[in-house]
Structures are given as C-alpha cells and as structure tokens.
Coordinates of C-alpha atoms in Angstrom, one line a residue:
X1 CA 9.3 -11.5 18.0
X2 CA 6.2 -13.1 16.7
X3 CA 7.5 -16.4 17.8
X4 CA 7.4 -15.3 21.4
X5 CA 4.3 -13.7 21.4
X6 CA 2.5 -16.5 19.9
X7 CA 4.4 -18.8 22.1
X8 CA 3.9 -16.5 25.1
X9 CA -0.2 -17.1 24.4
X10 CA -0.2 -20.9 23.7
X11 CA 1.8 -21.4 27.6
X12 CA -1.0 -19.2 28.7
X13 CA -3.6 -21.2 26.9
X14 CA -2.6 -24.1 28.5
X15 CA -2.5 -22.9 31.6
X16 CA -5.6 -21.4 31.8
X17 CA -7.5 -24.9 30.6
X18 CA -5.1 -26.7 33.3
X19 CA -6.4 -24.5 36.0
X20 CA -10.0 -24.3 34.5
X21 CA -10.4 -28.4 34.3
X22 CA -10.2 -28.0 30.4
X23 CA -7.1 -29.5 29.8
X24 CA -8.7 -32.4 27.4
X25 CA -9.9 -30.0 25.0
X26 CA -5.9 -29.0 24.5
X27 CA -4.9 -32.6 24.3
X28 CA -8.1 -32.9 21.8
X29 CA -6.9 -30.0 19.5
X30 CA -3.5 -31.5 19.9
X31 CA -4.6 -34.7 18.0
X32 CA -7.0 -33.0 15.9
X33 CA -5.9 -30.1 14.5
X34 CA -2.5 -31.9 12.2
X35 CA -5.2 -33.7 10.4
X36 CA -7.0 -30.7 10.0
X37 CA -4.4 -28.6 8.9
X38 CA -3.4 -31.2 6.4
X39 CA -7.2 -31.3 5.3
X40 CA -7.3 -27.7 4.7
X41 CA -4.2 -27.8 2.6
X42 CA -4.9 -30.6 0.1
X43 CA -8.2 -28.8 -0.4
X44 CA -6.9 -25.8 -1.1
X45 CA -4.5 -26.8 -3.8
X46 CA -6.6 -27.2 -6.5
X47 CA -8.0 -23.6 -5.4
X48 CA -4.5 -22.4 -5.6
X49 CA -3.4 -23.9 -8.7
X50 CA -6.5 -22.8 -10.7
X51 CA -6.1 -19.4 -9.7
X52 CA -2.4 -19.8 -10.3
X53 CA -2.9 -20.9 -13.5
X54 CA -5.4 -18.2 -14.5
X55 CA -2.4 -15.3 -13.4
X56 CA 0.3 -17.4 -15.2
X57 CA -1.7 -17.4 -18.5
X58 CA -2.5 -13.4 -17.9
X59 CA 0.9 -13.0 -17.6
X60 CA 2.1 -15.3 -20.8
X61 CA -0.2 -13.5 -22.6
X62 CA 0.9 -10.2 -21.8
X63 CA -2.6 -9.3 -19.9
X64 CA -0.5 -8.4 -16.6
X65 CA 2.1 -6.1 -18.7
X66 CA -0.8 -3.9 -19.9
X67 CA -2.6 -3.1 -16.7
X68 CA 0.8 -2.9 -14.8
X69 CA 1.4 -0.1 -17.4
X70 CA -1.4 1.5 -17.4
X71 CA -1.5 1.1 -12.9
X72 CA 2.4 2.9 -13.4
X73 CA 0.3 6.3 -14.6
X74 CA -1.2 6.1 -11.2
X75 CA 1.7 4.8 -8.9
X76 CA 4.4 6.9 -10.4
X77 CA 3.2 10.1 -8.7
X78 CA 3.8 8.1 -5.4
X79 CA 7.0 7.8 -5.5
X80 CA 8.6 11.1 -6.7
X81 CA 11.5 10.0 -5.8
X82 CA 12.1 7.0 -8.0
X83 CA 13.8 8.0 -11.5
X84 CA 11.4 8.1 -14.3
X85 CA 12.2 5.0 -16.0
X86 CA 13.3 2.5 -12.6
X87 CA 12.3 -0.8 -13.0
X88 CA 11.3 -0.4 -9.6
X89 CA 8.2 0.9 -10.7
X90 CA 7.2 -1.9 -13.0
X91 CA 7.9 -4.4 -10.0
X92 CA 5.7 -2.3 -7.8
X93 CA 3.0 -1.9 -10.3
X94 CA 3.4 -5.7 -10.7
X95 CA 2.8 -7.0 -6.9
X96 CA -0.2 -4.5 -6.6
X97 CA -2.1 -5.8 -9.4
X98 CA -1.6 -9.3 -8.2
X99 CA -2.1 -8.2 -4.4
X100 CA -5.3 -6.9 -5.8
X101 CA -6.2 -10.0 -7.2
X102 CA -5.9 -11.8 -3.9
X103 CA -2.7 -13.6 -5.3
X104 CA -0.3 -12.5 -2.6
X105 CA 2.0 -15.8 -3.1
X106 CA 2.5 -14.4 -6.6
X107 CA 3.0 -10.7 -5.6
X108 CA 5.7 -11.7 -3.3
X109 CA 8.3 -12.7 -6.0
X110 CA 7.4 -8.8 -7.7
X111 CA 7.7 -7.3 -3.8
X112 CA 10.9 -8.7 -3.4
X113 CA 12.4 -7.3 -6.7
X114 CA 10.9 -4.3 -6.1
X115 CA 12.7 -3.6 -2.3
X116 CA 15.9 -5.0 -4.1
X117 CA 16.0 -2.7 -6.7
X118 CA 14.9 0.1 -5.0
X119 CA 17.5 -0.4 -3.1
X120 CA 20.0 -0.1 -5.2
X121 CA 18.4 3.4 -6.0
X122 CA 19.0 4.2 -2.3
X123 CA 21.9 6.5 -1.9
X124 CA 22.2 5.7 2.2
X125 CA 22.1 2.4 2.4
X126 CA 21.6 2.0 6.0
X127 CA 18.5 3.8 6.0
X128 CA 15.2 2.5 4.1
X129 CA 14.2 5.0 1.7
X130 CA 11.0 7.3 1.5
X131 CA 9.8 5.0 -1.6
X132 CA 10.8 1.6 0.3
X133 CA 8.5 2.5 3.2
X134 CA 5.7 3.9 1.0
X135 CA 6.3 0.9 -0.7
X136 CA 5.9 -1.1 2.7
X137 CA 2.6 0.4 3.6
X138 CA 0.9 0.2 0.1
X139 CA 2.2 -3.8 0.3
X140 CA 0.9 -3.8 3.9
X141 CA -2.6 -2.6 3.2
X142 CA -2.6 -4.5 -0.1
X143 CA -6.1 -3.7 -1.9
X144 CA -7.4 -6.3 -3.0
X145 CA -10.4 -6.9 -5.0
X146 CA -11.0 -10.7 -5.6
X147 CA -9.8 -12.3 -2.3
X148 CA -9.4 -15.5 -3.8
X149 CA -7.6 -17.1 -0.1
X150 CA -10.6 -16.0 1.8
X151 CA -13.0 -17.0 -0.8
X152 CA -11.3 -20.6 -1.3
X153 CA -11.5 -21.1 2.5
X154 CA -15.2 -20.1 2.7
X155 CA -16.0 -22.4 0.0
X156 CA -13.7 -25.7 1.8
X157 CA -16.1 -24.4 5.1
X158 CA -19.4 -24.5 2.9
X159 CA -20.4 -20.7 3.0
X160 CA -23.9 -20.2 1.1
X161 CA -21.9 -17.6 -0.5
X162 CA -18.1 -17.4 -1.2
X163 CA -17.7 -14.3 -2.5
X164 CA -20.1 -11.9 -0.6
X165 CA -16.9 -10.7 1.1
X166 CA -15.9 -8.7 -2.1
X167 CA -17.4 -5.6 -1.2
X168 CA -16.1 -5.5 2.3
X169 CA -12.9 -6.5 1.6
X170 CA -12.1 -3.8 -1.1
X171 CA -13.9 -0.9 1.4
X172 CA -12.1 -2.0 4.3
X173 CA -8.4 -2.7 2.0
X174 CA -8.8 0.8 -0.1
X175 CA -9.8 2.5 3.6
X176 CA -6.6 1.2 4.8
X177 CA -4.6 1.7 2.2
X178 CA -6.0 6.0 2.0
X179 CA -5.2 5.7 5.9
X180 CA -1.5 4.1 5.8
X181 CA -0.7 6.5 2.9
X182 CA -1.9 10.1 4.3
X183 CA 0.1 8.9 8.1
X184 CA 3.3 8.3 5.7
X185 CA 2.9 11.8 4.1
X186 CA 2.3 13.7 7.6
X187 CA 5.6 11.4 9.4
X188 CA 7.2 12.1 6.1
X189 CA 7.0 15.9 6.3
X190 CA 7.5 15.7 10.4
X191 CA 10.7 13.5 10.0
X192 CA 11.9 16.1 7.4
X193 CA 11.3 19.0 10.0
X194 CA 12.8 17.5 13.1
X195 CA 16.4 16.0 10.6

C-alpha cells in the first residue's frame, strides 16, 4: 500500500513540474540525489557502527540484561495476559530499551522474537492477541531517549548542536506512547463489550 501511495505522489510530482515549467529540477534530483543517498550512507556507518558497538559491548557485558530486568517490573503489568515467566517479556523488555536508545535496527531482531513468541501464547491463532497489539503500539510510539539516527544525521548536515533534539524527542515519544496506550485500553474494553 505504501508503494502506491508513494508512487501515486512521485507521478503527481512530475506532473505538476511538467505543467509548472519545472521539469529540470526533476531531471536535476534525478542525477543528484543517488550520489547523495550514497553520501549519506557511507557517512553514516561509522555513526552506526560506533553506536553498534557501544550496545553490543552493553549487551556482552550483561548491562542490557540488568535494565531489561529491572524495565520487566514495569512492563509486566501491561500485559496481564502474558504468563508470569514468558520469554515474551524479556524480548519485549529488550527492544524497548534499545528503542529507547535510538537503536531501532537492533530492537528489531528482540521485536520479532517477541511477536513470535507471543504468538505461540496465542490460543486463536487467527486473531492478534490483546498483548501482540499492545505490543504493536508500545513498538510504534517507541520512546526513545538518545535518538542517535536523528542525531547522526544532524551532525553529517552540520547542526550547531546535534543533540538539542533530546528533550523533544522523549516529550513528544513518552506523549505518544501515554496516548497509543490509554486508546488501546478504551478499544480494548469497547471490543470486549460489543464480542
């Protein structure tokens, strides 16, 4: 779907430079923007694999372990549903702490396991459970506290400073996150009353 509608706005694009006389700015970009792309990505890499390298030692040395445990105290409540001991919760814990640090290449890995084995949990299999979509929402808003992407690409664009995003982004992700959580509670209770 995202395919159309992205291909559905570049046909528009075009045509609207066509008819405005700007079609040499689309050939322009055309030319331009593969170098650029390329650019940005060997720039990036070194970002990546510091940052990378920083989670995989925190994780060697058992750093991740201890704050996905202590996180679990927290998340557990939000999925009643879950049994007490699923592993499910440890993969959960897992991608929020990295989502949090702004490692969402890493936290996809723990996300995955996480829908797998809660899936295995599921008793209709058909049907997406109430912890899978919880799950969804908290992945979807994904609070995150060092943005390291963001940062990485303000500092390739020569922002005076990098990281004065933080504060935003952990309001506006924590906001989101409240928002997505209380809607999931109020459907959850009107699905239950309509089935």
């Amino acid at each position: 779907m995202v395919n159309y509608i992205f291909g559905i706005f570049l046909i528009i694009g075009i045509i609207y430079s066509a008819l405005t006389g700007n079609i040499s700015i689309v050939n322009q970009s055309l030319i331009t923007s593969g170098t650029k792309a390329i650019d940005i990505i060997l720039k990036m890499i070194p970002l990546l694999c510091l940052w990378l390298g920083i989670m995989k030692i925190a994780s060697t040395s058992g750093l991740l372990t201890k704050i996905s445990k202590y996180a679990s105290i927290i998340i557990k409540p939000i999925f009643p549903d879950l049994k007490k001991e699923s592993p499910s919760i440890s993969y959960i814990t897992s991608n929020i702490v990295m989502n949090m640090l702004g490692l969402g290449n890493a936290a996809t890995p723990f996300g995955l396991k996480a829908m797998k084995s809660m899936q295995e949990e599921n008793n209709n299999k058909e049907v997406a459970s109430r912890s899978m979509i919880t799950f969804l929402i908290i992945n979807t808003a994904s609070v995150t506290i060092i943005p390291t992407t963001v940062i990485s690409f303000r500092l390739l664009n020569n922002a005076k400073d990098a990281t004065d995003i933080i504060p935003a982004c952990i309001i506006t992700t924590i906001l989101s996150l409240l928002i997505g959580l209380i809607l999931d509670k109020i459907f959850y209770h009107i699905w239950r009353y309509f089935d």
